[in-house]
Short mmCIF file of C-alpha atoms and ligand atoms in Angstrom, two decimals:
data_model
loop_
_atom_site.label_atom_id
_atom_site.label_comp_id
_atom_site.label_asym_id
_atom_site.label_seq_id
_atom_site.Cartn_x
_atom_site.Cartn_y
_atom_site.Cartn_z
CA UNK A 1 8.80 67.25 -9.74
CA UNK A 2 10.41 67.17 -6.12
CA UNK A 3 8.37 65.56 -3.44
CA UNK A 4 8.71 66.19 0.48
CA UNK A 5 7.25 63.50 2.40
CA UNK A 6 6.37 64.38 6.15
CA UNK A 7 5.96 61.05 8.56
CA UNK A 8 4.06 63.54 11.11
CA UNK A 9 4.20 60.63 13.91
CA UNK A 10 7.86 60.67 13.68
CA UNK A 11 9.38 57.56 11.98
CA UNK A 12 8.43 54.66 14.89
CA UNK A 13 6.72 52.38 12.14
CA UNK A 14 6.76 52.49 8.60
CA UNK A 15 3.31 54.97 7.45
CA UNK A 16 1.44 52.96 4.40
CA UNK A 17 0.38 55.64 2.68
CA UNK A 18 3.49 57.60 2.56
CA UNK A 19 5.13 54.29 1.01
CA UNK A 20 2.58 54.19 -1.47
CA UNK A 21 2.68 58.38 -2.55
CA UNK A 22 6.60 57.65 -2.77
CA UNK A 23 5.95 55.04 -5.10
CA UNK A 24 3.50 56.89 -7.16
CA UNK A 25 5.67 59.38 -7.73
CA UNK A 26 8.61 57.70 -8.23
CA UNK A 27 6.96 55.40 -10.74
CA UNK A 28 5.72 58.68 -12.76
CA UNK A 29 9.72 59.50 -13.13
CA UNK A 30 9.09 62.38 -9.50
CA UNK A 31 12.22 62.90 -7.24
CA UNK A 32 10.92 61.58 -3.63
CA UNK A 33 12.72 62.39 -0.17
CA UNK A 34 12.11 62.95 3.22
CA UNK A 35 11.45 67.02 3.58
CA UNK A 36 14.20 68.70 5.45
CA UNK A 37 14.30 71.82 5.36
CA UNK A 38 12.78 75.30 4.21
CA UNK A 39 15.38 76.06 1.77
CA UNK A 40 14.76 73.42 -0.45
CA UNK A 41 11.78 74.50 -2.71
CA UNK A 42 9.50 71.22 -3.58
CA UNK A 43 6.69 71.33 -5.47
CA UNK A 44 4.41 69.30 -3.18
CA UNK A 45 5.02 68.17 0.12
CA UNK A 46 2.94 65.33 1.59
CA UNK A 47 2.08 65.42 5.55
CA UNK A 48 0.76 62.22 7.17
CA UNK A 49 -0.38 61.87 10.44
CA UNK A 50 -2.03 58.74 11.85
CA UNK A 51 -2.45 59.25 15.77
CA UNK A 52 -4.54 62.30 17.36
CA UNK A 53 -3.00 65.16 19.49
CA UNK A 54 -3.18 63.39 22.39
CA UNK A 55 -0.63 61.22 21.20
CA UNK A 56 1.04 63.16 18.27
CA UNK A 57 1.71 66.68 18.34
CA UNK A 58 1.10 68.61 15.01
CA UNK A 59 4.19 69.96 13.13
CA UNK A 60 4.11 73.33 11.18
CA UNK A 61 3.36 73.44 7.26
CA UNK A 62 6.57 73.91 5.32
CA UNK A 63 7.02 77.18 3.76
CA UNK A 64 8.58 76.81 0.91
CA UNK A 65 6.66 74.00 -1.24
CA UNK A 66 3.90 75.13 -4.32
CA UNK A 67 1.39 72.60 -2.64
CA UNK A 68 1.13 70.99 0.86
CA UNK A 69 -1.08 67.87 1.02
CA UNK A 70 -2.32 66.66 4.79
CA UNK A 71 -4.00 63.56 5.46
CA UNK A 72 -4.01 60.37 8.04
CA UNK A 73 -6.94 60.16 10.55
CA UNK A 74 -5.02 62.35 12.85
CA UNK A 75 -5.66 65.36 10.65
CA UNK A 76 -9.68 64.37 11.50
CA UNK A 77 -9.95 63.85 15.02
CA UNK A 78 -10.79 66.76 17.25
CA UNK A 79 -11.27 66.49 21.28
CA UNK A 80 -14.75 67.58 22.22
CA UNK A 81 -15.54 67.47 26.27
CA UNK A 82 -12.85 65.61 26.85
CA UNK A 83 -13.62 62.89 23.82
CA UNK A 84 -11.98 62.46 20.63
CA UNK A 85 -14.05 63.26 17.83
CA UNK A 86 -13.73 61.69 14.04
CA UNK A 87 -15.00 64.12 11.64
CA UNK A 88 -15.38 62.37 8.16
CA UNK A 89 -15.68 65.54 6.24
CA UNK A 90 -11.91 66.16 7.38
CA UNK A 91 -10.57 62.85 6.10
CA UNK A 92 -9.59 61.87 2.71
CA UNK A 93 -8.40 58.77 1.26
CA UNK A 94 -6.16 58.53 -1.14
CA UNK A 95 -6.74 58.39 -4.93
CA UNK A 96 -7.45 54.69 -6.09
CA UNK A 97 -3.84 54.74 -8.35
CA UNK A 98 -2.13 55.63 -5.26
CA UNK A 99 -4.10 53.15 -2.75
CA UNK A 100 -3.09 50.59 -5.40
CA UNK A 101 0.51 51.42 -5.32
CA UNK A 102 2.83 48.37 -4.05
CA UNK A 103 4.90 50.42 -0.74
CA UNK A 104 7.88 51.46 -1.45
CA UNK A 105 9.83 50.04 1.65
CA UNK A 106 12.77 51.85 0.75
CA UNK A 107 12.30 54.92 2.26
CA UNK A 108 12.51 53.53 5.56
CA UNK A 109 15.12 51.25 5.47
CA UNK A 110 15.68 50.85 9.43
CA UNK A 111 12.48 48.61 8.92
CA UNK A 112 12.70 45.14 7.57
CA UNK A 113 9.55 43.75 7.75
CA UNK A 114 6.08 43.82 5.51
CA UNK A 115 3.23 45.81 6.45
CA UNK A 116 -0.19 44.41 5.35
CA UNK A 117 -3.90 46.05 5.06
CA UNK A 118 -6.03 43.04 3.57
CA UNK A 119 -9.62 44.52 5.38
CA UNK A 120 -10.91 47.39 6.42
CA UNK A 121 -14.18 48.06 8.75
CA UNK A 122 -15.28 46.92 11.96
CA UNK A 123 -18.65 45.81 12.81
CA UNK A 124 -18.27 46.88 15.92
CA UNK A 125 -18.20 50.57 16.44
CA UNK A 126 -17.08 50.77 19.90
CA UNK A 127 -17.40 54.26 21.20
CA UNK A 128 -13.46 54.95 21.75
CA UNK A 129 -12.14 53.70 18.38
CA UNK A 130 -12.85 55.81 15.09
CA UNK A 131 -12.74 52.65 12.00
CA UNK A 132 -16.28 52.00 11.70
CA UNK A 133 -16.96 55.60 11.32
CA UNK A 134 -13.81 56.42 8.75
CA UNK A 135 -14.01 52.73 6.84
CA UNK A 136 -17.38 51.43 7.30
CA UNK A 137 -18.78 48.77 9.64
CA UNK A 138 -18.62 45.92 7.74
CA UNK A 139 -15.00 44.52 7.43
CA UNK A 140 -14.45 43.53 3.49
CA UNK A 141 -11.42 42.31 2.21
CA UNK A 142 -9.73 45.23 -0.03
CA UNK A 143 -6.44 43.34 -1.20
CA UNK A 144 -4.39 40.36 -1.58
CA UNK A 145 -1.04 39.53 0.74
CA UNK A 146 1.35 40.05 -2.81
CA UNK A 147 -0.03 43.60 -2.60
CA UNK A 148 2.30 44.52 0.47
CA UNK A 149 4.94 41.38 0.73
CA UNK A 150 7.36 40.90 -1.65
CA UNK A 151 9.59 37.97 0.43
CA UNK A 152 9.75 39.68 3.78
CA UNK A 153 10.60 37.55 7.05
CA UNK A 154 8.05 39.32 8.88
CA UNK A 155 4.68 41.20 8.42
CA UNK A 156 2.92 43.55 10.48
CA UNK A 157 -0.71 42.75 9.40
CA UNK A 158 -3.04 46.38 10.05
CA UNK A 159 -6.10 45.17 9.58
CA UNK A 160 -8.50 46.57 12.20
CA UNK A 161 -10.94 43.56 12.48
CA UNK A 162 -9.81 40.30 10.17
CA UNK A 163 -11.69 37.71 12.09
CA UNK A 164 -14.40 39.90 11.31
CA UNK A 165 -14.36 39.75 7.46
CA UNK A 166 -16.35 37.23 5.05
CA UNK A 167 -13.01 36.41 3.21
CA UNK A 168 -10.80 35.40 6.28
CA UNK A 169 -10.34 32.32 5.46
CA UNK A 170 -8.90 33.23 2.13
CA UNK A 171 -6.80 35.91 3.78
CA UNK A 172 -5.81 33.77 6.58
CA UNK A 173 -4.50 31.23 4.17
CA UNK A 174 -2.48 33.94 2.41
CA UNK A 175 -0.64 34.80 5.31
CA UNK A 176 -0.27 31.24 6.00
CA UNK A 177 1.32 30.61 2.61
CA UNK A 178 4.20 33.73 3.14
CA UNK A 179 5.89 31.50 5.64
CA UNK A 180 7.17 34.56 7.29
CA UNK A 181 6.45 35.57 11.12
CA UNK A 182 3.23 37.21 11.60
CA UNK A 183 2.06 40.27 13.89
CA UNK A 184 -1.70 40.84 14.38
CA UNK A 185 -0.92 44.09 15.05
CA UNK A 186 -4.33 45.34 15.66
CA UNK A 187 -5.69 42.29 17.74
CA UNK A 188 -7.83 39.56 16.86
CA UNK A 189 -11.02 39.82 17.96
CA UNK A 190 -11.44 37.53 20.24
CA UNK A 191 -15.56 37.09 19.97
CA UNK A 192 -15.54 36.21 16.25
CA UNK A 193 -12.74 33.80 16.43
CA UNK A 194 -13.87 30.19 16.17
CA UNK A 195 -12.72 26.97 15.58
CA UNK A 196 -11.20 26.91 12.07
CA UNK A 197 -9.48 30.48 12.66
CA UNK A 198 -7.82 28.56 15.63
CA UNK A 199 -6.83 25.99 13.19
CA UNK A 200 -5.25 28.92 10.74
CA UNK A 201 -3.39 30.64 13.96
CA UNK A 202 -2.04 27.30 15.31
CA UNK A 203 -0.36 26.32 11.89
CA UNK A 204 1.11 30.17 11.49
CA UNK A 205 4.51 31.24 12.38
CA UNK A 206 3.04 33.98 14.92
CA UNK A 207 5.50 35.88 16.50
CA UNK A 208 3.04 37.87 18.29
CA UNK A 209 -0.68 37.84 19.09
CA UNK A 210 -2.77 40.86 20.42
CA UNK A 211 -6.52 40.87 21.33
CA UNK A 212 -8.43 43.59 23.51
CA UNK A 213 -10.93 42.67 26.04
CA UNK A 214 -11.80 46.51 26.16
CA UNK A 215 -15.43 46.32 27.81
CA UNK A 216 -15.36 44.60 31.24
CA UNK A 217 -19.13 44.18 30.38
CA UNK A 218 -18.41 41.67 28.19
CA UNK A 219 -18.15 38.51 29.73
CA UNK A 220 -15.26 37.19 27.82
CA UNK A 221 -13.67 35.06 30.70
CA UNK A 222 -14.43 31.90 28.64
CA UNK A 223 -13.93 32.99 25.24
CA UNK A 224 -10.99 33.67 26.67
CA UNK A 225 -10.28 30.10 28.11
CA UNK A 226 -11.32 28.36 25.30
CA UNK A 227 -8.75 29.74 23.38
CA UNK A 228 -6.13 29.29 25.68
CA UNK A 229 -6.93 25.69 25.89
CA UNK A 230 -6.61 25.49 22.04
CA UNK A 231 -3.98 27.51 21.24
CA UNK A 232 -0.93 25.44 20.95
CA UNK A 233 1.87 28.38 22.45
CA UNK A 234 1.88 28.53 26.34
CA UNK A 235 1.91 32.55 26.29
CA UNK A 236 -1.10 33.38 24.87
CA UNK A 237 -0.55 37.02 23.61
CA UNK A 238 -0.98 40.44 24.64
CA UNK A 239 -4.38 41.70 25.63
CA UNK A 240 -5.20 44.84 25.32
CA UNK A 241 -7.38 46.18 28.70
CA UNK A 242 -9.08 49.76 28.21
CA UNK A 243 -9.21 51.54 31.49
CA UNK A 244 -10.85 55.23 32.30
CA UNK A 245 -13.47 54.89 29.94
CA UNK A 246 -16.12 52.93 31.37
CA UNK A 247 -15.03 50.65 33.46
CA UNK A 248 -14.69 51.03 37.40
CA UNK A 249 -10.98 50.12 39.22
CA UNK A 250 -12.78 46.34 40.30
CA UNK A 251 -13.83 45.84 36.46
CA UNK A 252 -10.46 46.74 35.40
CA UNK A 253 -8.42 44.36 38.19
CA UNK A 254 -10.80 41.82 37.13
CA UNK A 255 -10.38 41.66 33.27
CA UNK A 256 -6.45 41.81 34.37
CA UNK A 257 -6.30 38.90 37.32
CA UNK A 258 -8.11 36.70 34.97
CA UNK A 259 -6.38 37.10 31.93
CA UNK A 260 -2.46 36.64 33.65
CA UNK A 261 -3.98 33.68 35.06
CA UNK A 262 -4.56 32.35 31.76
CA UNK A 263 -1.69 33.05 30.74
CA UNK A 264 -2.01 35.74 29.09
CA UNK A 265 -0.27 39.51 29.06
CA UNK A 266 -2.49 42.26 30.26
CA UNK A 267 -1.99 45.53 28.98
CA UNK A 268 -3.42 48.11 30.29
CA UNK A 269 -4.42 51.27 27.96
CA UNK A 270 -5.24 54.72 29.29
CA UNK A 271 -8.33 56.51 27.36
CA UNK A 272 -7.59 60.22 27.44
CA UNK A 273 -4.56 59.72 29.76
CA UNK A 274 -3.77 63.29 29.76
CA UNK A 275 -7.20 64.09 32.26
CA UNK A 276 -6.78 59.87 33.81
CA UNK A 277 -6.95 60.16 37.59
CA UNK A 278 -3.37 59.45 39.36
CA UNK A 279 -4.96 55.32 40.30
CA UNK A 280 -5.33 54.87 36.75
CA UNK A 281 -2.10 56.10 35.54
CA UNK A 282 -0.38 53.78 38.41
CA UNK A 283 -2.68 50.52 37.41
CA UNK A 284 -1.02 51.22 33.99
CA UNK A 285 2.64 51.75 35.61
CA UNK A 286 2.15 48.64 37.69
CA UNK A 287 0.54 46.03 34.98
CA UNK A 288 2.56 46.89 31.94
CA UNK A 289 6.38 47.08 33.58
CA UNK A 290 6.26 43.04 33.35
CA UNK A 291 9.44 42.97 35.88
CA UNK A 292 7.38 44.94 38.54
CA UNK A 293 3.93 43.11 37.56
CA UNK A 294 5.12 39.67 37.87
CA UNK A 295 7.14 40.19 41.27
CA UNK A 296 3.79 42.27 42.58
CA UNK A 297 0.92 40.19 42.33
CA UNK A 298 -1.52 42.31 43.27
CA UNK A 299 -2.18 45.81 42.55
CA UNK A 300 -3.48 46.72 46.55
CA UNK A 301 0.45 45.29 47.25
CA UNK A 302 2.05 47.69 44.62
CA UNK A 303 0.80 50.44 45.96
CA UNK A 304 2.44 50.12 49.41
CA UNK A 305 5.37 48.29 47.73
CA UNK A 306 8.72 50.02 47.18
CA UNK A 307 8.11 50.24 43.25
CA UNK A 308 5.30 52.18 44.21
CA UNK A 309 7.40 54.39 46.86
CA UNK A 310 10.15 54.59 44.13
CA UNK A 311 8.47 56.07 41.07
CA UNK A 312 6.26 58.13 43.50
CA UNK A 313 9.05 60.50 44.47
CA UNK A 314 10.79 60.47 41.07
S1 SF4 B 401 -13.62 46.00 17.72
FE1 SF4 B 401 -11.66 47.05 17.56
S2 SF4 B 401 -11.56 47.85 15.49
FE2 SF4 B 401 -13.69 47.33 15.90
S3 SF4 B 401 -14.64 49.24 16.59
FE3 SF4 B 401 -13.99 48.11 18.42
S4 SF4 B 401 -11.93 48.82 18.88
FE4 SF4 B 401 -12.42 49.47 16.78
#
């Protein structure tokens, strides 16, 4: 058979589950490429699209293929008053001999690292995200490191919450073992971390760290702290900081004042930026363009600054 493949989200990161379909098919004996074009007849073309529209435009349905297969969770999230809405009914996961397949890296070979899913679910089930309503929320361990790193230098670890999860420490010492660099990419989650996950992070090669302090009503200031004062790098990571969701302009200076002055990096992320008042989208402009955030130390100063003046008129 021939197989399309359609990476939906364009090719920024390397999509799991269009590794794993390639090496399905491929394993079964299947021709697999990247779809290209109309004139080629395939007998199934795969579509995958992780991110909503607000983030990902759609792309049409190729013509000229006996079957066309969609799926990602940004084939089952709809806006509704302004809100993204998951709807379960419109999301599949894949068959289990697929979701067992190792990736199959090659088909994007402009990336060299690993990508990793060891968990999925989320305890949490904050309002804004959509895992605890497509994976559950409880996070379980679903598979071992060797089931997405073959000798990599680096791995992009997806798991939504892994500090979460009964089996971290198991996981944790997985990782540990690779030797490569490590990415949270997802972000730790801060309130579950304690002392022996410390101990795991401090003898990893991290490369980067991410964590969210997405409600300003949780008091996380000395969560925060304690981890700074433990964690043996002097940049702490990247924070993730939700704005225009429910959180006024004071919340959202304080979550980012405190955090830089831990030494942390505040980044500030825009819920339904498309409809975020003109303040917002400027508190985002201002904290995440490091250059302009660490000359201007305040926001009140940006705005009469001439960054401020400069993008203004562009
Ligand atoms: S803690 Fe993170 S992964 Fe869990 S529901 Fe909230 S945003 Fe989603």
């Amino acid at each position: 058979m021939r197989i399309g493949l359609i990476d939906v989200d364009g090719h920024n990161f390397p999509n799991l589950a269009l590794m794993r379909i390639s090496a399905y098919h491929k394993a079964k004996g299947d021709e697999v490429e990247w779809w290209w074009s109309d004139l080629i007849h395939y007998d199934i073309v795969y579509m995958s699209k992780i991110f909503s529209s607000t983030y990902s435009k759609d792309v049409p349905e190729p013509m000229n293929a006996d079957k066309v297969i969609k799926g990602g969770t940004g084939y089952a999230i709809h806006l509704e008053n302004g809100k993204e809405v998951f709807d379960k009914s419109k999301h599949q996961n894949l068959p289990d001999e697929v979701e067992k397949m190792f990736p199959d890296y090659s088909i994007y070979p402009e990336f060299d690292f690993a990508v990793s899913l060891t968990s999925r679910g989320c305890p949490r089930g904050c309002s804004f995200c959509h895992v605890a309503a497509k994976e559950g929320r409880c996070s379980v361990k679903v598979a071992d490191v060797s089931d997405f790193w073959n000798g990599q230098k680096h791995i992009e670890i997806l798991d939504p919450n892994i500090t979460a999860c009964r089996d971290k420490r198991d996981l944790m010492r997985q990782y540990m073992e690779t030797g490569a660099t490590l990415n949270f990419n997802q972000g730790l989650d801060m309130r579950f971390i304690n002392d022996d996950d410390v101990n795991d992070i401090n003898r990893m090669r991290i490369k980067k760290m991410h964590f969210a302090w997405d409600n300003p009503k949780d008091d996380l200031e000395g969560k925060f702290r304690w981890f700074a004062d433990k964690y043996r790098k002097s940049r702490k990571g990247m924070v993730y900081v939700l704005t225009n969701h429910s959180s006024t302009m004071e919340e959202n200076l304080h979550r980012i004042y405190v955090l830089r002055d831990l030494n942390y990096d505040p980044f500030v992320m825009v819920y339904n930026k498309p409809e975020a008042p003109q303040e917002i989208k400027m508190l985002q402009r201002w904290c995440n363009n490091k250059f302009v955030f660490k000359k201007v130390k305040r926001f009140e100063d940006y705005l009469g600054s001439k960054h401020y003046s400069e993008i203004k008129d562009m």
